[in-house]
């Protein structure tokens, strides 16, 4: 489950959305409710990026944003008592990620964003998260692609959001393309390219 305060929000970078999705996948696979152990290079491996300095910096900046927004906290020890700044992380430095679920699903978190950034009306009406199947998440994170993976993931989350939104979703997506573009930080031309790519990889299906 990916909180809609993240999915349906253009005030959060697509890199941060990709990082949060990969961390959530690891948490679900490992069945850990409170934390996840990883490192910057480990996150790069999760999303099939090589360990170039620019990629490490991108992951670091994404972690900085997630921590600043209080969506996660990171610690240097298992008992989660010693917080560590994302700026201080080296590529191979292991750290523990704590998911701040109570805050993420709170009205306070929703209200910190402007109305143009986040879909407040839908979230406040009870649609608090989007379900992502593990098999689909793995494909998104590791399958070879010529497209920007962070942007593709952000686009996919919005594309399926109406279909897999909490326990109130439809069996198919009724999302307007205007909303998908708006909240996934993608322009219309790129959206059409991503739709075709997601059809080809069997992550989206067309109803006829």
PDB file of C-alpha atoms in Angstrom:
ATOM      1  CA  UNK A   1       0.000   0.000   0.000  1.00  0.00           C
ATOM      2  CA  UNK A   2       1.328   3.417  -0.992  1.00  0.00           C
ATOM      3  CA  UNK A   3      -0.269   6.367   0.827  1.00  0.00           C
ATOM      4  CA  UNK A   4      -2.199   8.668  -1.480  1.00  0.00           C
ATOM      5  CA  UNK A   5      -0.607  11.642   0.223  1.00  0.00           C
ATOM      6  CA  UNK A   6       2.428  10.468  -1.779  1.00  0.00           C
ATOM      7  CA  UNK A   7       0.774   9.014  -4.901  1.00  0.00           C
ATOM      8  CA  UNK A   8      -1.653  11.856  -5.588  1.00  0.00           C
ATOM      9  CA  UNK A   9       0.774  14.670  -4.872  1.00  0.00           C
ATOM     10  CA  UNK A  10       2.934  16.703  -7.248  1.00  0.00           C
ATOM     11  CA  UNK A  11       4.644  18.430  -4.345  1.00  0.00           C
ATOM     12  CA  UNK A  12       6.797  15.327  -3.810  1.00  0.00           C
ATOM     13  CA  UNK A  13       9.510  14.488  -6.345  1.00  0.00           C
ATOM     14  CA  UNK A  14       9.205  11.346  -8.440  1.00  0.00           C
ATOM     15  CA  UNK A  15      12.569  10.171  -7.110  1.00  0.00           C
ATOM     16  CA  UNK A  16      11.184  10.270  -3.568  1.00  0.00           C
ATOM     17  CA  UNK A  17       8.076   8.400  -4.726  1.00  0.00           C
ATOM     18  CA  UNK A  18      10.254   5.684  -6.254  1.00  0.00           C
ATOM     19  CA  UNK A  19      12.347   5.374  -3.090  1.00  0.00           C
ATOM     20  CA  UNK A  20       9.260   5.144  -0.889  1.00  0.00           C
ATOM     21  CA  UNK A  21       7.746   2.504  -3.186  1.00  0.00           C
ATOM     22  CA  UNK A  22      10.937   0.393  -3.100  1.00  0.00           C
ATOM     23  CA  UNK A  23      11.155   0.668   0.697  1.00  0.00           C
ATOM     24  CA  UNK A  24       7.503  -0.327   1.014  1.00  0.00           C
ATOM     25  CA  UNK A  25       8.083  -3.335  -1.241  1.00  0.00           C
ATOM     26  CA  UNK A  26      10.969  -4.460   0.966  1.00  0.00           C
ATOM     27  CA  UNK A  27       8.876  -3.989   4.084  1.00  0.00           C
ATOM     28  CA  UNK A  28       6.052  -6.097   2.656  1.00  0.00           C
ATOM     29  CA  UNK A  29       8.373  -8.864   1.464  1.00  0.00           C
ATOM     30  CA  UNK A  30      10.246  -8.968   4.779  1.00  0.00           C
ATOM     31  CA  UNK A  31       7.017  -8.484   6.750  1.00  0.00           C
ATOM     32  CA  UNK A  32       8.539  -5.788   8.941  1.00  0.00           C
ATOM     33  CA  UNK A  33       5.989  -3.294  10.203  1.00  0.00           C
ATOM     34  CA  UNK A  34       8.160  -0.598  11.761  1.00  0.00           C
ATOM     35  CA  UNK A  35      11.461  -0.416   9.929  1.00  0.00           C
ATOM     36  CA  UNK A  36      13.576  -1.530   6.998  1.00  0.00           C
ATOM     37  CA  UNK A  37      17.374  -1.838   6.857  1.00  0.00           C
ATOM     38  CA  UNK A  38      19.127  -0.662   3.711  1.00  0.00           C
ATOM     39  CA  UNK A  39      21.846   1.594   2.296  1.00  0.00           C
ATOM     40  CA  UNK A  40      22.071   3.981  -0.640  1.00  0.00           C
ATOM     41  CA  UNK A  41      23.778   1.376  -2.815  1.00  0.00           C
ATOM     42  CA  UNK A  42      21.133  -1.139  -1.763  1.00  0.00           C
ATOM     43  CA  UNK A  43      18.392   1.223  -2.885  1.00  0.00           C
ATOM     44  CA  UNK A  44      20.194   1.696  -6.198  1.00  0.00           C
ATOM     45  CA  UNK A  45      20.226  -2.064  -6.634  1.00  0.00           C
ATOM     46  CA  UNK A  46      16.504  -2.255  -5.832  1.00  0.00           C
ATOM     47  CA  UNK A  47      15.713   0.053  -8.745  1.00  0.00           C
ATOM     48  CA  UNK A  48      18.349  -1.358 -11.119  1.00  0.00           C
ATOM     49  CA  UNK A  49      20.534   1.752 -11.076  1.00  0.00           C
ATOM     50  CA  UNK A  50      24.317   1.472 -11.131  1.00  0.00           C
ATOM     51  CA  UNK A  51      26.411   2.943  -8.321  1.00  0.00           C
ATOM     52  CA  UNK A  52      27.525   6.108 -10.093  1.00  0.00           C
ATOM     53  CA  UNK A  53      28.025   9.204  -7.957  1.00  0.00           C
ATOM     54  CA  UNK A  54      25.144  11.055  -9.612  1.00  0.00           C
ATOM     55  CA  UNK A  55      22.770   8.178  -8.869  1.00  0.00           C
ATOM     56  CA  UNK A  56      23.915   8.049  -5.251  1.00  0.00           C
ATOM     57  CA  UNK A  57      23.305  11.786  -4.993  1.00  0.00           C
ATOM     58  CA  UNK A  58      19.820  11.420  -6.459  1.00  0.00           C
ATOM     59  CA  UNK A  59      18.916   8.741  -3.909  1.00  0.00           C
ATOM     60  CA  UNK A  60      20.391  10.869  -1.124  1.00  0.00           C
ATOM     61  CA  UNK A  61      18.323  13.886  -2.198  1.00  0.00           C
ATOM     62  CA  UNK A  62      15.201  11.733  -2.279  1.00  0.00           C
ATOM     63  CA  UNK A  63      15.884  10.501   1.251  1.00  0.00           C
ATOM     64  CA  UNK A  64      16.459  14.085   2.394  1.00  0.00           C
ATOM     65  CA  UNK A  65      13.046  15.074   1.033  1.00  0.00           C
ATOM     66  CA  UNK A  66      11.252  12.101   2.630  1.00  0.00           C
ATOM     67  CA  UNK A  67      12.861  12.864   6.007  1.00  0.00           C
ATOM     68  CA  UNK A  68      12.141  16.601   5.782  1.00  0.00           C
ATOM     69  CA  UNK A  69       8.490  15.823   5.048  1.00  0.00           C
ATOM     70  CA  UNK A  70       8.477  13.452   8.061  1.00  0.00           C
ATOM     71  CA  UNK A  71       7.291  10.568   5.876  1.00  0.00           C
ATOM     72  CA  UNK A  72      10.176   8.443   7.142  1.00  0.00           C
ATOM     73  CA  UNK A  73      12.908   8.715   9.769  1.00  0.00           C
ATOM     74  CA  UNK A  74      16.314   7.085   9.452  1.00  0.00           C
ATOM     75  CA  UNK A  75      18.524   5.721  12.208  1.00  0.00           C
ATOM     76  CA  UNK A  76      21.979   4.245  12.542  1.00  0.00           C
ATOM     77  CA  UNK A  77      20.967   1.529  15.023  1.00  0.00           C
ATOM     78  CA  UNK A  78      18.392  -1.250  15.290  1.00  0.00           C
ATOM     79  CA  UNK A  79      16.689   0.159  18.389  1.00  0.00           C
ATOM     80  CA  UNK A  80      15.973   3.343  16.416  1.00  0.00           C
ATOM     81  CA  UNK A  81      17.477   5.656  19.015  1.00  0.00           C
ATOM     82  CA  UNK A  82      20.219   7.386  16.990  1.00  0.00           C
ATOM     83  CA  UNK A  83      18.892   9.421  14.089  1.00  0.00           C
ATOM     84  CA  UNK A  84      21.243  10.025  11.194  1.00  0.00           C
ATOM     85  CA  UNK A  85      21.079  12.797   8.614  1.00  0.00           C
ATOM     86  CA  UNK A  86      20.689  11.639   5.000  1.00  0.00           C
ATOM     87  CA  UNK A  87      23.417  14.147   4.046  1.00  0.00           C
ATOM     88  CA  UNK A  88      25.910  12.110   6.080  1.00  0.00           C
ATOM     89  CA  UNK A  89      25.174   8.809   4.366  1.00  0.00           C
ATOM     90  CA  UNK A  90      27.846   7.186   2.228  1.00  0.00           C
ATOM     91  CA  UNK A  91      26.908   4.729  -0.484  1.00  0.00           C
ATOM     92  CA  UNK A  92      27.580   1.661   1.659  1.00  0.00           C
ATOM     93  CA  UNK A  93      26.450   3.073   5.034  1.00  0.00           C
ATOM     94  CA  UNK A  94      23.679   0.874   6.410  1.00  0.00           C
ATOM     95  CA  UNK A  95      20.779   2.594   8.105  1.00  0.00           C
ATOM     96  CA  UNK A  96      17.329   1.735   9.382  1.00  0.00           C
ATOM     97  CA  UNK A  97      14.226   3.346   7.915  1.00  0.00           C
ATOM     98  CA  UNK A  98      11.215   3.910  10.177  1.00  0.00           C
ATOM     99  CA  UNK A  99       7.912   4.465   8.400  1.00  0.00           C
ATOM    100  CA  UNK A 100       5.995   7.297  10.065  1.00  0.00           C
ATOM    101  CA  UNK A 101       2.632   5.785   9.182  1.00  0.00           C
ATOM    102  CA  UNK A 102       0.617   7.572  11.847  1.00  0.00           C
ATOM    103  CA  UNK A 103       1.735  10.944  10.548  1.00  0.00           C
ATOM    104  CA  UNK A 104       1.551  10.001   6.858  1.00  0.00           C
ATOM    105  CA  UNK A 105      -2.117   9.082   7.195  1.00  0.00           C
ATOM    106  CA  UNK A 106      -2.964  12.123   9.309  1.00  0.00           C
ATOM    107  CA  UNK A 107      -4.865  15.251   8.310  1.00  0.00           C
ATOM    108  CA  UNK A 108      -1.852  17.263   9.418  1.00  0.00           C
ATOM    109  CA  UNK A 109       0.269  15.643   6.714  1.00  0.00           C
ATOM    110  CA  UNK A 110      -2.354  16.271   4.023  1.00  0.00           C
ATOM    111  CA  UNK A 111      -2.767  19.905   5.040  1.00  0.00           C
ATOM    112  CA  UNK A 112       0.931  20.732   4.827  1.00  0.00           C
ATOM    113  CA  UNK A 113       0.573  20.682   1.016  1.00  0.00           C
ATOM    114  CA  UNK A 114      -1.226  23.279  -1.091  1.00  0.00           C
ATOM    115  CA  UNK A 115      -4.533  22.417  -2.752  1.00  0.00           C
ATOM    116  CA  UNK A 116      -2.881  22.476  -6.183  1.00  0.00           C
ATOM    117  CA  UNK A 117      -0.239  19.977  -5.054  1.00  0.00           C
ATOM    118  CA  UNK A 118      -2.363  17.239  -3.548  1.00  0.00           C
ATOM    119  CA  UNK A 119      -5.765  15.658  -4.138  1.00  0.00           C
ATOM    120  CA  UNK A 120      -7.127  16.684  -0.726  1.00  0.00           C
ATOM    121  CA  UNK A 121     -10.793  16.131  -1.519  1.00  0.00           C
ATOM    122  CA  UNK A 122     -10.370  12.512  -2.511  1.00  0.00           C
ATOM    123  CA  UNK A 123      -7.981  11.663   0.338  1.00  0.00           C
ATOM    124  CA  UNK A 124     -10.175  13.306   2.977  1.00  0.00           C
ATOM    125  CA  UNK A 125     -13.181  11.369   1.656  1.00  0.00           C
ATOM    126  CA  UNK A 126     -11.505   8.154   2.797  1.00  0.00           C
ATOM    127  CA  UNK A 127      -9.348   7.065  -0.153  1.00  0.00           C
ATOM    128  CA  UNK A 128      -6.122   7.014   1.823  1.00  0.00           C
ATOM    129  CA  UNK A 129      -3.905   4.583  -0.085  1.00  0.00           C
ATOM    130  CA  UNK A 130      -3.310   2.863  -3.412  1.00  0.00           C
ATOM    131  CA  UNK A 131      -2.649  -0.869  -3.522  1.00  0.00           C
ATOM    132  CA  UNK A 132       0.301  -2.064  -5.584  1.00  0.00           C
ATOM    133  CA  UNK A 133       0.727  -5.788  -6.174  1.00  0.00           C
ATOM    134  CA  UNK A 134       4.189  -7.088  -5.306  1.00  0.00           C
ATOM    135  CA  UNK A 135       4.729  -8.726  -8.716  1.00  0.00           C
ATOM    136  CA  UNK A 136       3.872  -5.463 -10.475  1.00  0.00           C
ATOM    137  CA  UNK A 137       6.104  -3.449  -8.151  1.00  0.00           C
ATOM    138  CA  UNK A 138       9.032  -5.783  -8.850  1.00  0.00           C
ATOM    139  CA  UNK A 139       8.530  -5.363 -12.610  1.00  0.00           C
ATOM    140  CA  UNK A 140       8.453  -1.595 -12.255  1.00  0.00           C
ATOM    141  CA  UNK A 141      11.577  -1.500 -10.125  1.00  0.00           C
ATOM    142  CA  UNK A 142      13.858  -3.972 -11.899  1.00  0.00           C
ATOM    143  CA  UNK A 143      12.713  -4.556 -15.486  1.00  0.00           C
ATOM    144  CA  UNK A 144      15.019  -3.056 -18.077  1.00  0.00           C
ATOM    145  CA  UNK A 145      13.626   0.191 -19.472  1.00  0.00           C
ATOM    146  CA  UNK A 146      14.815   3.062 -21.635  1.00  0.00           C
ATOM    147  CA  UNK A 147      12.526   5.453 -19.774  1.00  0.00           C
ATOM    148  CA  UNK A 148      13.106   7.419 -16.576  1.00  0.00           C
ATOM    149  CA  UNK A 149      12.217   4.819 -13.938  1.00  0.00           C
ATOM    150  CA  UNK A 150      11.194   7.299 -11.232  1.00  0.00           C
ATOM    151  CA  UNK A 151       8.835   9.089 -13.621  1.00  0.00           C
ATOM    152  CA  UNK A 152       7.452   5.785 -14.889  1.00  0.00           C
ATOM    153  CA  UNK A 153       6.662   4.606 -11.354  1.00  0.00           C
ATOM    154  CA  UNK A 154       4.986   7.901 -10.468  1.00  0.00           C
ATOM    155  CA  UNK A 155       2.909   7.677 -13.642  1.00  0.00           C
ATOM    156  CA  UNK A 156       1.971   4.027 -13.009  1.00  0.00           C
ATOM    157  CA  UNK A 157       0.855   4.747  -9.433  1.00  0.00           C
ATOM    158  CA  UNK A 158      -1.529   7.412 -10.683  1.00  0.00           C
ATOM    159  CA  UNK A 159      -2.690   5.309 -13.635  1.00  0.00           C
ATOM    160  CA  UNK A 160      -3.859   2.471 -11.352  1.00  0.00           C
ATOM    161  CA  UNK A 161      -4.838   4.619  -8.406  1.00  0.00           C
ATOM    162  CA  UNK A 162      -8.586   4.665  -9.050  1.00  0.00           C
ATOM    163  CA  UNK A 163      -8.630   0.929  -9.687  1.00  0.00           C
ATOM    164  CA  UNK A 164      -6.540  -0.051  -6.665  1.00  0.00           C
ATOM    165  CA  UNK A 165      -7.398   2.751  -4.272  1.00  0.00           C
ATOM    166  CA  UNK A 166      -7.903   1.504  -0.719  1.00  0.00           C
ATOM    167  CA  UNK A 167     -10.775  -0.913  -0.285  1.00  0.00           C
ATOM    168  CA  UNK A 168     -13.163   1.257  -2.323  1.00  0.00           C
ATOM    169  CA  UNK A 169     -11.598   0.977  -5.754  1.00  0.00           C
ATOM    170  CA  UNK A 170     -13.170  -0.044  -9.036  1.00  0.00           C
ATOM    171  CA  UNK A 171     -12.067  -3.101 -10.995  1.00  0.00           C
ATOM    172  CA  UNK A 172     -10.687  -0.790 -13.664  1.00  0.00           C
ATOM    173  CA  UNK A 173      -9.263   2.706 -13.619  1.00  0.00           C
ATOM    174  CA  UNK A 174     -11.564   5.658 -14.227  1.00  0.00           C
ATOM    175  CA  UNK A 175      -8.823   8.214 -13.686  1.00  0.00           C
ATOM    176  CA  UNK A 176      -8.811  11.217 -16.007  1.00  0.00           C
ATOM    177  CA  UNK A 177      -5.579  11.659 -17.940  1.00  0.00           C
ATOM    178  CA  UNK A 178      -5.486  15.269 -16.717  1.00  0.00           C
ATOM    179  CA  UNK A 179      -5.260  14.062 -13.118  1.00  0.00           C
ATOM    180  CA  UNK A 180      -2.619  11.465 -13.958  1.00  0.00           C
ATOM    181  CA  UNK A 181      -0.455  14.104 -15.602  1.00  0.00           C
ATOM    182  CA  UNK A 182      -1.034  16.644 -12.840  1.00  0.00           C
ATOM    183  CA  UNK A 183      -0.140  14.479  -9.847  1.00  0.00           C
ATOM    184  CA  UNK A 184       2.610  12.390 -11.465  1.00  0.00           C
ATOM    185  CA  UNK A 185       4.637  15.393 -12.647  1.00  0.00           C
ATOM    186  CA  UNK A 186       4.511  14.126 -16.261  1.00  0.00           C
ATOM    187  CA  UNK A 187       3.651  16.080 -19.396  1.00  0.00           C
ATOM    188  CA  UNK A 188       1.043  14.870 -21.893  1.00  0.00           C
ATOM    189  CA  UNK A 189       3.509  13.783 -24.582  1.00  0.00           C
ATOM    190  CA  UNK A 190       5.507  11.681 -22.090  1.00  0.00           C
ATOM    191  CA  UNK A 191       2.268  10.229 -20.710  1.00  0.00           C
ATOM    192  CA  UNK A 192       1.338   8.722 -24.084  1.00  0.00           C
ATOM    193  CA  UNK A 193       4.793   7.134 -24.345  1.00  0.00           C
ATOM    194  CA  UNK A 194       4.518   5.657 -20.845  1.00  0.00           C
ATOM    195  CA  UNK A 195       1.036   4.284 -21.508  1.00  0.00           C
ATOM    196  CA  UNK A 196       2.360   2.346 -24.510  1.00  0.00           C
ATOM    197  CA  UNK A 197       5.370   1.095 -22.513  1.00  0.00           C
ATOM    198  CA  UNK A 198       3.167  -0.087 -19.643  1.00  0.00           C
ATOM    199  CA  UNK A 199       0.858  -1.907 -22.086  1.00  0.00           C
ATOM    200  CA  UNK A 200       3.862  -3.633 -23.654  1.00  0.00           C
ATOM    201  CA  UNK A 201       5.168  -4.761 -20.267  1.00  0.00           C
ATOM    202  CA  UNK A 202       1.664  -5.990 -19.292  1.00  0.00           C
ATOM    203  CA  UNK A 203       1.455  -3.658 -16.307  1.00  0.00           C
ATOM    204  CA  UNK A 204      -1.597  -1.971 -17.793  1.00  0.00           C
ATOM    205  CA  UNK A 205      -4.342  -3.601 -19.859  1.00  0.00           C
ATOM    206  CA  UNK A 206      -6.857  -2.016 -22.210  1.00  0.00           C
ATOM    207  CA  UNK A 207     -10.525  -2.882 -21.870  1.00  0.00           C
ATOM    208  CA  UNK A 208     -12.401  -3.229 -25.144  1.00  0.00           C
TER     209      UNK A 208
END
